[in-house]
Amino acid sequence: MNFLREYFIGDYLRSEPDVLKQASIRLVFNIVFLSVLCMVIVFFVYLAEGFHYQLIKTIVLIVLFTSALFYIRAVRSITIISHVLVLVSWANDVINIYLFDDFTFFIAMIAICNIIFAFHTLGSKAGIFYSLLHFIPIFIHQFGKYSGYQMGSRTPQQLAFLEVMVTLFIVSLIICYMVYHYHRAFEVAKSSIRRSVEDLQKAKELAEEMNRLKTNFLSNMSHEIRTPINGILGISQVIEMETDNEEIRHYVQLQQQSGRRLLNTITSILELSRIEAERRQLALNVIDVNKLVRDCMNSLESLAKNKGLQFTFYPYHELLQCLSDETMLYQVVNNVVGNAIKFTNKGKVQVYTERIKTKIHIRVSDTGIGISEEFLPRVFNSFEQESSGRSRHFEGSGLGLSISRKYIELLGGEILVQSVKDQGSQFEIVLPSYKKS
């Protein structure tokens, strides 16, 4: 038996890495091989008993099963053989129903075995198809029987006792093997899922630890960098106040400008790390939106005037209140309006507030350089700017809009953008309106 197994499926098994697929290959080989042996024994039984119909059927089955063994060895595939096995067994059931003129427990057991085998080796679609195929002749027979229809006037043949026992033995082995195989597959899957869950848990813990270390690193480095920068800025301010030399004062002002720019970048990186680590705590209060926007615009008005821009605020005519973190919301408005001023060289920057149903809208429109259609989906990504590298024309870390969106999402709102290249942009901050309970 081992020699024959090695001859027919040895190379096939070694080329198949899937353990469960290997089990199906062994199952099909064992069924075909045992069927050949059984059919040879049954052939001599039928020959001695004189069952001519069954004798012809047995010869056909021996030829088919023997050919199947050589087919598996040559092609290294069990798909077609599995279809043939199910169809031959199905045809055998149909013939037995005709010969016995009855649907017996023996036929039912074979039908169940065929259906399980089809699901096992060919998948769910083939399993459903063969299930229907097996039930059709059974339904027709039972319907004809209760309708008084008789398939023929002959005396129904009886299956030989030896064939009944041999066939029941084979069918029982097949069903037990498949149940055992399903149990092994279940245990393998359960073990694999358990290992996957453990690996995911370890990966989650590692990711959380790495995120914590990253946040601690950024916090410490930001502190270590910001402290000397503040010292440099403080000294430069003292020099600016003490010196009478205009050239030195000009250099000191440039130093302060660069220092503030570096300080803002470090602060933005720290703030982003806090948000990603979910350490940013909300201090929710009822906020007058019109007042907050006006205060923000007052602080930015000098920047707009220096560029000669028309800088206008159109507040909503009614009181607008939202439940929000004032520091967060102020920074979002400051980032969006500041960007509008920065990216607008001429024309105007306009800010509107209004209430639409239960939402508060803060719209910031400008006549600046706009955003290309290709870059628009990435406008809120961290560290991304449309002009980058040596070719970029505007300073900045690319974190302002990213932080703004994260803040707005934490506050339960959203930030939208519409833009046309070289024509301007419109950013819209949407927040839930506050209503007294």
CSV table of C-alpha atoms in Angstrom, one decimal:
chain,number,residue,atom,x,y,z
A,1,MET,CA,0.0,0.0,0.0
A,2,ASN,CA,2.8,2.4,0.9
A,3,PHE,CA,4.6,1.6,-2.4
A,4,LEU,CA,1.5,2.3,-4.4
A,5,ARG,CA,0.8,5.5,-2.5
A,6,GLU,CA,4.3,6.7,-3.2
A,7,TYR,CA,4.1,5.7,-6.8
A,8,PHE,CA,0.8,7.5,-7.5
A,9,ILE,CA,0.8,10.6,-5.2
A,10,GLY,CA,4.3,10.8,-3.6
A,11,ASP,CA,5.6,13.6,-5.9
A,12,TYR,CA,2.2,15.3,-5.8
A,13,LEU,CA,2.2,15.4,-2.0
A,14,ARG,CA,5.8,16.8,-1.8
A,15,SER,CA,4.9,19.6,-4.2
A,16,GLU,CA,1.8,20.7,-2.2
A,17,PRO,CA,2.7,23.0,0.8
A,18,ASP,CA,-0.8,23.1,2.2
A,19,VAL,CA,-1.3,20.5,4.9
A,20,LEU,CA,-5.0,20.5,4.5
A,21,LYS,CA,-4.8,20.1,0.8
A,22,GLN,CA,-2.4,17.1,1.3
A,23,ALA,CA,-5.1,15.5,3.4
A,24,SER,CA,-7.6,15.9,0.6
A,25,ILE,CA,-5.2,14.3,-1.8
A,26,ARG,CA,-4.7,11.3,0.5
A,27,LEU,CA,-8.4,11.0,0.9
A,28,VAL,CA,-9.1,10.9,-2.8
A,29,PHE,CA,-6.3,8.4,-3.4
A,30,ASN,CA,-7.5,6.1,-0.6
A,31,ILE,CA,-11.1,6.2,-1.9
A,32,VAL,CA,-10.1,5.4,-5.5
A,33,PHE,CA,-7.6,2.7,-4.5
A,34,LEU,CA,-10.0,1.0,-2.0
A,35,SER,CA,-12.8,1.3,-4.6
A,36,VAL,CA,-10.7,-0.6,-7.1
A,37,LEU,CA,-10.0,-3.4,-4.6
A,38,CYS,CA,-13.6,-3.6,-3.5
A,39,MET,CA,-14.9,-3.6,-7.1
A,40,VAL,CA,-12.5,-6.5,-8.0
A,41,ILE,CA,-14.0,-8.5,-5.0
A,42,VAL,CA,-17.5,-7.6,-5.9
A,43,PHE,CA,-16.9,-8.5,-9.6
A,44,PHE,CA,-16.3,-12.1,-8.6
A,45,VAL,CA,-19.3,-12.1,-6.3
A,46,TYR,CA,-21.6,-10.8,-9.1
A,47,LEU,CA,-20.0,-13.3,-11.5
A,48,ALA,CA,-20.8,-16.2,-9.1
A,49,GLU,CA,-24.3,-14.9,-8.3
A,50,GLY,CA,-25.2,-14.1,-11.9
A,51,PHE,CA,-26.2,-10.5,-11.4
A,52,HIS,CA,-25.5,-9.3,-14.9
A,53,TYR,CA,-26.6,-5.7,-14.6
A,54,GLN,CA,-24.4,-5.3,-11.5
A,55,LEU,CA,-21.5,-7.1,-13.2
A,56,ILE,CA,-21.4,-4.7,-16.1
A,57,LYS,CA,-21.6,-1.7,-13.8
A,58,THR,CA,-18.7,-3.1,-11.7
A,59,ILE,CA,-16.5,-3.6,-14.8
A,60,VAL,CA,-17.1,0.0,-15.8
A,61,LEU,CA,-16.3,1.3,-12.3
A,62,ILE,CA,-13.0,-0.7,-12.2
A,63,VAL,CA,-11.8,0.8,-15.5
A,64,LEU,CA,-12.8,4.3,-14.3
A,65,PHE,CA,-11.2,4.1,-10.9
A,66,THR,CA,-7.9,2.6,-12.3
A,67,SER,CA,-7.7,5.3,-14.9
A,68,ALA,CA,-8.3,7.9,-12.2
A,69,LEU,CA,-5.2,6.7,-10.3
A,70,PHE,CA,-2.9,7.2,-13.3
A,71,TYR,CA,-4.6,10.5,-14.0
A,72,ILE,CA,-3.7,11.8,-10.5
A,73,ARG,CA,-0.1,10.7,-11.0
A,74,ALA,CA,0.2,12.3,-14.4
A,75,VAL,CA,-1.7,15.6,-13.9
A,76,ARG,CA,-1.2,16.1,-10.1
A,77,SER,CA,-4.7,17.3,-9.6
A,78,ILE,CA,-7.7,15.9,-7.8
A,79,THR,CA,-10.4,18.3,-9.0
A,80,ILE,CA,-11.7,16.4,-12.0
A,81,ILE,CA,-11.3,13.1,-10.2
A,82,SER,CA,-13.4,14.4,-7.3
A,83,HIS,CA,-16.1,15.5,-9.7
A,84,VAL,CA,-15.9,12.0,-11.4
A,85,LEU,CA,-16.1,10.2,-8.0
A,86,VAL,CA,-19.2,12.2,-7.0
A,87,LEU,CA,-20.9,11.8,-10.4
A,88,VAL,CA,-20.1,8.0,-10.5
A,89,SER,CA,-21.4,7.5,-7.0
A,90,TRP,CA,-24.5,9.6,-7.8
A,91,ALA,CA,-25.1,7.5,-11.0
A,92,ASN,CA,-24.7,4.4,-8.9
A,93,ASP,CA,-27.3,5.6,-6.5
A,94,VAL,CA,-29.7,6.4,-9.3
A,95,ILE,CA,-29.2,2.9,-10.8
A,96,ASN,CA,-29.7,1.3,-7.4
A,97,ILE,CA,-33.0,3.2,-7.0
A,98,TYR,CA,-34.1,1.8,-10.3
A,99,LEU,CA,-32.9,-1.7,-9.6
A,100,PHE,CA,-34.3,-1.9,-6.1
A,101,ASP,CA,-37.4,0.2,-6.9
A,102,ASP,CA,-36.9,1.8,-3.5
A,103,PHE,CA,-34.9,4.4,-1.6
A,104,THR,CA,-33.1,2.6,1.2
A,105,PHE,CA,-30.9,3.6,4.1
A,106,PHE,CA,-28.0,2.2,2.1
A,107,ILE,CA,-28.6,4.7,-0.7
A,108,ALA,CA,-29.2,7.5,1.7
A,109,MET,CA,-25.9,6.9,3.4
A,110,ILE,CA,-24.0,7.0,0.1
A,111,ALA,CA,-25.8,10.2,-0.9
A,112,ILE,CA,-24.8,11.9,2.4
A,113,CYS,CA,-21.2,10.7,2.0
A,114,ASN,CA,-21.1,12.1,-1.6
A,115,ILE,CA,-22.4,15.5,-0.5
A,116,ILE,CA,-19.9,15.8,2.4
A,117,PHE,CA,-17.1,14.7,0.1
A,118,ALA,CA,-18.1,17.3,-2.5
A,119,PHE,CA,-18.1,20.1,0.1
A,120,HIS,CA,-14.8,18.7,1.4
A,121,THR,CA,-12.8,18.5,-1.8
A,122,LEU,CA,-14.5,20.9,-4.2
A,123,GLY,CA,-15.9,23.8,-2.1
A,124,SER,CA,-19.2,25.2,-1.2
A,125,LYS,CA,-20.6,26.0,-4.7
A,126,ALA,CA,-19.9,22.4,-5.9
A,127,GLY,CA,-21.2,21.0,-2.7
A,128,ILE,CA,-24.5,22.9,-3.1
A,129,PHE,CA,-24.8,21.8,-6.7
A,130,TYR,CA,-24.2,18.1,-5.9
A,131,SER,CA,-26.6,18.3,-3.0
A,132,LEU,CA,-29.4,19.4,-5.3
A,133,LEU,CA,-28.3,16.8,-7.9
A,134,HIS,CA,-28.6,14.0,-5.3
A,135,PHE,CA,-32.0,15.1,-4.1
A,136,ILE,CA,-33.6,15.3,-7.5
A,137,PRO,CA,-33.8,11.6,-8.3
A,138,ILE,CA,-34.8,10.8,-4.7
A,139,PHE,CA,-37.6,13.4,-4.9
A,140,ILE,CA,-38.8,12.0,-8.3
A,141,HIS,CA,-38.8,8.4,-7.0
A,142,GLN,CA,-40.7,9.3,-3.8
A,143,PHE,CA,-43.2,11.4,-5.8
A,144,GLY,CA,-43.7,8.6,-8.3
A,145,LYS,CA,-44.1,6.0,-5.6
A,146,TYR,CA,-46.8,7.9,-3.7
A,147,SER,CA,-48.5,8.8,-7.0
A,148,GLY,CA,-48.9,5.1,-7.8
A,149,TYR,CA,-46.3,5.1,-10.6
A,150,GLN,CA,-44.2,1.9,-11.0
A,151,MET,CA,-40.9,2.0,-12.9
A,152,GLY,CA,-41.3,-1.4,-14.4
A,153,SER,CA,-43.0,-4.8,-14.2
A,154,ARG,CA,-39.8,-6.7,-13.3
A,155,THR,CA,-39.0,-7.9,-9.8
A,156,PRO,CA,-36.7,-5.6,-8.0
A,157,GLN,CA,-33.2,-6.9,-7.6
A,158,GLN,CA,-31.6,-7.3,-4.3
A,159,LEU,CA,-28.1,-6.1,-3.5
A,160,ALA,CA,-25.6,-8.8,-2.6
A,161,PHE,CA,-24.9,-9.0,1.1
A,162,LEU,CA,-21.2,-8.8,0.6
A,163,GLU,CA,-21.5,-5.6,-1.5
A,164,VAL,CA,-23.7,-4.1,1.2
A,165,MET,CA,-21.1,-4.8,3.9
A,166,VAL,CA,-18.1,-3.7,1.8
A,167,THR,CA,-19.8,-0.6,0.7
A,168,LEU,CA,-21.0,0.4,4.1
A,169,PHE,CA,-17.5,-0.2,5.5
A,170,ILE,CA,-16.0,2.0,2.9
A,171,VAL,CA,-18.6,4.7,3.3
A,172,SER,CA,-18.2,4.6,7.1
A,173,LEU,CA,-14.4,5.0,6.8
A,174,ILE,CA,-14.8,7.9,4.4
A,175,ILE,CA,-17.2,9.7,6.7
A,176,CYS,CA,-15.0,9.1,9.8
A,177,TYR,CA,-11.9,10.3,7.9
A,178,MET,CA,-13.6,13.5,6.8
A,179,VAL,CA,-15.0,14.2,10.3
A,180,TYR,CA,-11.5,13.5,11.7
A,181,HIS,CA,-10.0,15.8,9.0
A,182,TYR,CA,-12.5,18.6,9.8
A,183,HIS,CA,-11.7,18.2,13.5
A,184,ARG,CA,-8.0,18.5,12.8
A,185,ALA,CA,-8.7,21.5,10.5
A,186,PHE,CA,-10.7,23.1,13.3
A,187,GLU,CA,-7.9,22.5,15.8
A,188,VAL,CA,-5.3,23.9,13.4
A,189,ALA,CA,-7.5,27.0,12.7
A,190,LYS,CA,-8.2,27.5,16.4
A,191,SER,CA,-4.5,27.2,17.2
A,192,SER,CA,-3.6,29.6,14.4
A,193,ILE,CA,-6.2,32.1,15.6
A,194,ARG,CA,-4.9,31.9,19.1
A,195,ARG,CA,-1.4,32.5,17.9
A,196,SER,CA,-2.6,35.4,15.7
A,197,VAL,CA,-4.4,37.0,18.6
A,198,GLU,CA,-1.3,36.6,20.8
A,199,ASP,CA,0.9,38.1,18.1
A,200,LEU,CA,-1.6,41.0,17.6
A,201,GLN,CA,-1.7,41.6,21.3
A,202,LYS,CA,2.1,41.7,21.4
A,203,ALA,CA,2.2,43.9,18.4
A,204,LYS,CA,-0.3,46.2,19.9
A,205,GLU,CA,1.6,46.4,23.2
A,206,LEU,CA,4.8,47.0,21.2
A,207,ALA,CA,3.2,49.7,19.1
A,208,GLU,CA,1.8,51.4,22.2
A,209,GLU,CA,5.2,51.3,23.9
A,210,MET,CA,6.9,52.7,20.7
A,211,ASN,CA,4.3,55.4,20.5
A,212,ARG,CA,4.9,56.3,24.2
A,213,LEU,CA,8.6,56.3,23.7
A,214,LYS,CA,8.2,58.5,20.6
A,215,THR,CA,6.0,60.9,22.5
A,216,ASN,CA,8.4,61.0,25.4
A,217,PHE,CA,11.3,61.6,23.0
A,218,LEU,CA,9.6,64.4,21.2
A,219,SER,CA,8.5,66.0,24.5
A,220,ASN,CA,12.0,65.8,25.9
A,221,MET,CA,13.7,67.0,22.8
A,222,SER,CA,11.1,69.8,22.3
A,223,HIS,CA,11.7,71.0,25.8
A,224,GLU,CA,15.5,70.8,25.4
A,225,ILE,CA,15.3,72.7,22.1
A,226,ARG,CA,12.7,75.2,23.1
A,227,THR,CA,14.5,76.2,26.3
A,228,PRO,CA,17.7,77.4,24.6
A,229,ILE,CA,15.7,79.0,21.7
A,230,ASN,CA,13.7,81.0,24.3
A,231,GLY,CA,17.0,82.0,25.8
A,232,ILE,CA,18.4,83.1,22.5
A,233,LEU,CA,15.2,85.1,21.7
A,234,GLY,CA,15.4,86.7,25.1
A,235,ILE,CA,19.0,87.8,24.6
A,236,SER,CA,18.3,89.1,21.1
A,237,GLN,CA,15.5,91.2,22.5
A,238,VAL,CA,17.8,92.7,25.1
A,239,ILE,CA,20.4,93.4,22.4
A,240,GLU,CA,17.7,95.0,20.2
A,241,MET,CA,16.7,97.3,23.1
A,242,GLU,CA,20.2,98.2,24.2
A,243,THR,CA,21.9,98.8,20.9
A,244,ASP,CA,21.8,102.0,18.8
A,245,ASN,CA,23.4,100.4,15.8
A,246,GLU,CA,20.7,100.0,13.1
A,247,GLU,CA,22.7,97.2,11.3
A,248,ILE,CA,23.0,95.1,14.5
A,249,ARG,CA,19.3,95.8,15.2
A,250,HIS,CA,18.4,94.5,11.8
A,251,TYR,CA,20.4,91.3,12.2
A,252,VAL,CA,18.9,90.8,15.6
A,253,GLN,CA,15.4,91.1,14.2
A,254,LEU,CA,16.2,88.5,11.5
A,255,GLN,CA,17.5,86.3,14.3
A,256,GLN,CA,14.3,86.7,16.2
A,257,GLN,CA,12.2,85.9,13.1
A,258,SER,CA,14.1,82.7,12.5
A,259,GLY,CA,14.0,81.8,16.1
A,260,ARG,CA,10.2,82.2,16.3
A,261,ARG,CA,9.8,80.2,13.1
A,262,LEU,CA,11.9,77.3,14.6
A,263,LEU,CA,10.0,77.6,17.9
A,264,ASN,CA,6.6,77.4,16.1
A,265,THR,CA,7.8,74.3,14.2
A,266,ILE,CA,9.0,72.5,17.4
A,267,THR,CA,5.7,73.4,19.1
A,268,SER,CA,3.7,72.0,16.1
A,269,ILE,CA,5.6,68.7,16.1
A,270,LEU,CA,5.0,68.4,19.9
A,271,GLU,CA,1.3,69.1,19.5
A,272,LEU,CA,0.9,66.6,16.7
A,273,SER,CA,2.7,63.9,18.8
A,274,ARG,CA,0.3,64.6,21.7
A,275,ILE,CA,-2.7,64.3,19.5
A,276,GLU,CA,-1.5,61.0,18.0
A,277,ALA,CA,-0.8,59.6,21.4
A,278,GLU,CA,-4.3,60.7,22.5
A,279,ARG,CA,-2.9,62.6,25.4
A,280,ARG,CA,-4.6,65.9,24.4
A,281,GLN,CA,-7.3,66.7,27.0
A,282,LEU,CA,-10.3,68.7,26.1
A,283,ALA,CA,-11.3,71.7,28.2
A,284,LEU,CA,-14.9,72.2,27.0
A,285,ASN,CA,-16.6,75.5,27.5
A,286,VAL,CA,-19.4,77.4,25.9
A,287,ILE,CA,-17.7,79.7,23.4
A,288,ASP,CA,-19.0,82.8,21.6
A,289,VAL,CA,-17.8,82.0,18.0
A,290,ASN,CA,-18.1,85.5,16.6
A,291,LYS,CA,-15.9,86.9,19.4
A,292,LEU,CA,-13.3,84.2,19.1
A,293,VAL,CA,-13.0,84.7,15.3
A,294,ARG,CA,-12.8,88.5,15.8
A,295,ASP,CA,-10.1,88.2,18.4
A,296,CYS,CA,-8.1,85.9,16.1
A,297,MET,CA,-8.5,88.3,13.1
A,298,ASN,CA,-7.4,91.2,15.3
A,299,SER,CA,-4.1,89.4,16.0
A,300,LEU,CA,-3.5,88.7,12.3
A,301,GLU,CA,-4.7,92.1,11.0
A,302,SER,CA,-1.1,93.5,10.8
A,303,LEU,CA,0.0,90.7,8.6
A,304,ALA,CA,-2.8,91.3,6.2
A,305,LYS,CA,-2.1,95.1,6.1
A,306,ASN,CA,1.6,94.5,5.5
A,307,LYS,CA,0.7,92.6,2.3
A,308,GLY,CA,-1.9,95.2,1.3
A,309,LEU,CA,-4.8,92.7,1.5
A,310,GLN,CA,-8.5,93.5,2.0
A,311,PHE,CA,-9.1,91.7,5.3
A,312,THR,CA,-12.8,91.6,6.2
A,313,PHE,CA,-15.0,89.7,8.8
A,314,TYR,CA,-18.7,89.2,8.2
A,315,PRO,CA,-20.2,87.9,11.5
A,316,TYR,CA,-23.5,86.2,11.7
A,317,HIS,CA,-26.3,88.5,12.9
A,318,GLU,CA,-27.2,86.3,15.8
A,319,LEU,CA,-25.3,84.9,18.8
A,320,LEU,CA,-23.3,81.8,17.8
A,321,GLN,CA,-22.3,79.5,20.6
A,322,CYS,CA,-20.6,76.1,20.5
A,323,LEU,CA,-19.3,73.7,23.2
A,324,SER,CA,-15.6,73.5,22.5
A,325,ASP,CA,-12.0,73.8,23.7
A,326,GLU,CA,-11.3,77.5,23.2
A,327,THR,CA,-7.5,77.1,22.9
A,328,MET,CA,-8.0,74.4,20.2
A,329,LEU,CA,-10.6,76.3,18.3
A,330,TYR,CA,-8.6,79.5,18.4
A,331,GLN,CA,-5.6,77.7,17.0
A,332,VAL,CA,-7.6,76.1,14.2
A,333,VAL,CA,-9.0,79.5,13.1
A,334,ASN,CA,-5.6,81.1,13.5
A,335,ASN,CA,-4.0,78.4,11.3
A,336,VAL,CA,-6.7,78.6,8.6
A,337,VAL,CA,-6.8,82.4,8.5
A,338,GLY,CA,-3.0,82.7,8.7
A,339,ASN,CA,-2.6,80.3,5.8
A,340,ALA,CA,-5.1,82.4,3.8
A,341,ILE,CA,-3.0,85.5,4.4
A,342,LYS,CA,0.3,83.7,3.8
A,343,PHE,CA,-0.8,82.2,0.4
A,344,THR,CA,-2.5,85.4,-0.9
A,345,ASN,CA,-0.2,88.0,-2.5
A,346,LYS,CA,-3.0,90.4,-3.6
A,347,GLY,CA,-6.7,90.7,-3.4
A,348,LYS,CA,-8.7,89.8,-0.2
A,349,VAL,CA,-9.2,87.4,2.6
A,350,GLN,CA,-12.8,87.2,3.9
A,351,VAL,CA,-14.1,85.4,6.9
A,352,TYR,CA,-17.8,84.5,7.4
A,353,THR,CA,-19.7,82.9,10.3
A,354,GLU,CA,-23.3,81.6,10.1
A,355,ARG,CA,-25.6,79.0,11.4
A,356,ILE,CA,-27.1,76.3,9.1
A,357,LYS,CA,-29.7,74.2,10.9
A,358,THR,CA,-27.8,72.8,13.9
A,359,LYS,CA,-24.3,73.5,12.7
A,360,ILE,CA,-22.0,76.5,12.9
A,361,HIS,CA,-20.0,77.3,9.8
A,362,ILE,CA,-16.8,79.4,9.8
A,363,ARG,CA,-15.8,80.1,6.1
A,364,VAL,CA,-12.4,81.5,5.2
A,365,SER,CA,-12.1,82.5,1.5
A,366,ASP,CA,-9.1,84.1,-0.2
A,367,THR,CA,-7.9,85.1,-3.7
A,368,GLY,CA,-4.5,83.5,-3.3
A,369,ILE,CA,-2.5,80.9,-5.2
A,370,GLY,CA,-5.1,78.1,-4.7
A,371,ILE,CA,-4.5,74.4,-4.6
A,372,SER,CA,-4.2,72.1,-7.6
A,373,GLU,CA,-6.8,69.3,-8.0
A,374,GLU,CA,-4.0,66.7,-7.7
A,375,PHE,CA,-2.8,67.9,-4.3
A,376,LEU,CA,-6.2,68.7,-2.8
A,377,PRO,CA,-6.8,65.2,-1.4
A,378,ARG,CA,-3.4,65.4,0.5
A,379,VAL,CA,-3.8,69.0,1.8
A,380,PHE,CA,-4.4,67.8,5.4
A,381,ASN,CA,-1.6,65.3,5.4
A,382,SER,CA,1.3,65.9,7.9
A,383,PHE,CA,4.5,67.4,6.6
A,384,GLU,CA,3.1,67.8,3.1
A,385,GLN,CA,3.1,71.0,1.0
A,386,GLU,CA,2.3,71.4,-2.6
A,387,SER,CA,5.6,73.2,-3.3
A,388,SER,CA,8.4,71.2,-1.5
A,389,GLY,CA,12.1,71.0,-1.5
A,390,ARG,CA,14.2,73.7,-3.1
A,391,SER,CA,11.3,74.8,-5.4
A,392,ARG,CA,8.9,75.8,-2.6
A,393,HIS,CA,8.1,79.5,-2.3
A,394,PHE,CA,6.5,79.5,1.2
A,395,GLU,CA,8.0,78.6,4.5
A,396,GLY,CA,6.3,76.3,7.0
A,397,SER,CA,6.4,72.7,8.3
A,398,GLY,CA,3.2,71.5,6.7
A,399,LEU,CA,1.6,70.7,10.0
A,400,GLY,CA,-0.9,73.6,10.5
A,401,LEU,CA,-3.8,72.1,8.5
A,402,SER,CA,-3.0,68.6,9.7
A,403,ILE,CA,-3.2,69.7,13.4
A,404,SER,CA,-6.3,71.8,12.6
A,405,ARG,CA,-8.2,68.8,11.2
A,406,LYS,CA,-7.3,66.6,14.1
A,407,TYR,CA,-8.4,69.3,16.5
A,408,ILE,CA,-11.7,69.8,14.7
A,409,GLU,CA,-12.3,66.0,14.7
A,410,LEU,CA,-11.7,65.9,18.4
A,411,LEU,CA,-14.2,68.7,18.8
A,412,GLY,CA,-16.8,66.7,16.9
A,413,GLY,CA,-16.7,68.8,13.7
A,414,GLU,CA,-15.1,68.7,10.3
A,415,ILE,CA,-13.1,71.0,8.1
A,416,LEU,CA,-13.8,71.2,4.3
A,417,VAL,CA,-11.8,72.7,1.5
A,418,GLN,CA,-12.6,73.9,-2.0
A,419,SER,CA,-9.9,75.4,-4.2
A,420,VAL,CA,-9.0,76.3,-7.8
A,421,LYS,CA,-5.4,76.7,-8.8
A,422,ASP,CA,-4.4,80.4,-9.2
A,423,GLN,CA,-8.0,81.6,-8.3
A,424,GLY,CA,-8.2,81.1,-4.5
A,425,SER,CA,-9.4,78.7,-1.8
A,426,GLN,CA,-12.2,78.4,0.7
A,427,PHE,CA,-11.9,76.5,3.9
A,428,GLU,CA,-15.0,75.8,6.0
A,429,ILE,CA,-14.9,74.8,9.6
A,430,VAL,CA,-18.2,73.1,10.7
A,431,LEU,CA,-19.0,72.6,14.4
A,432,PRO,CA,-22.1,71.5,16.3
A,433,SER,CA,-24.2,74.4,17.6
A,434,TYR,CA,-24.6,74.7,21.4
A,435,LYS,CA,-28.2,74.7,22.8
A,436,LYS,CA,-29.0,75.2,26.4
A,437,SER,CA,-30.9,72.2,27.8
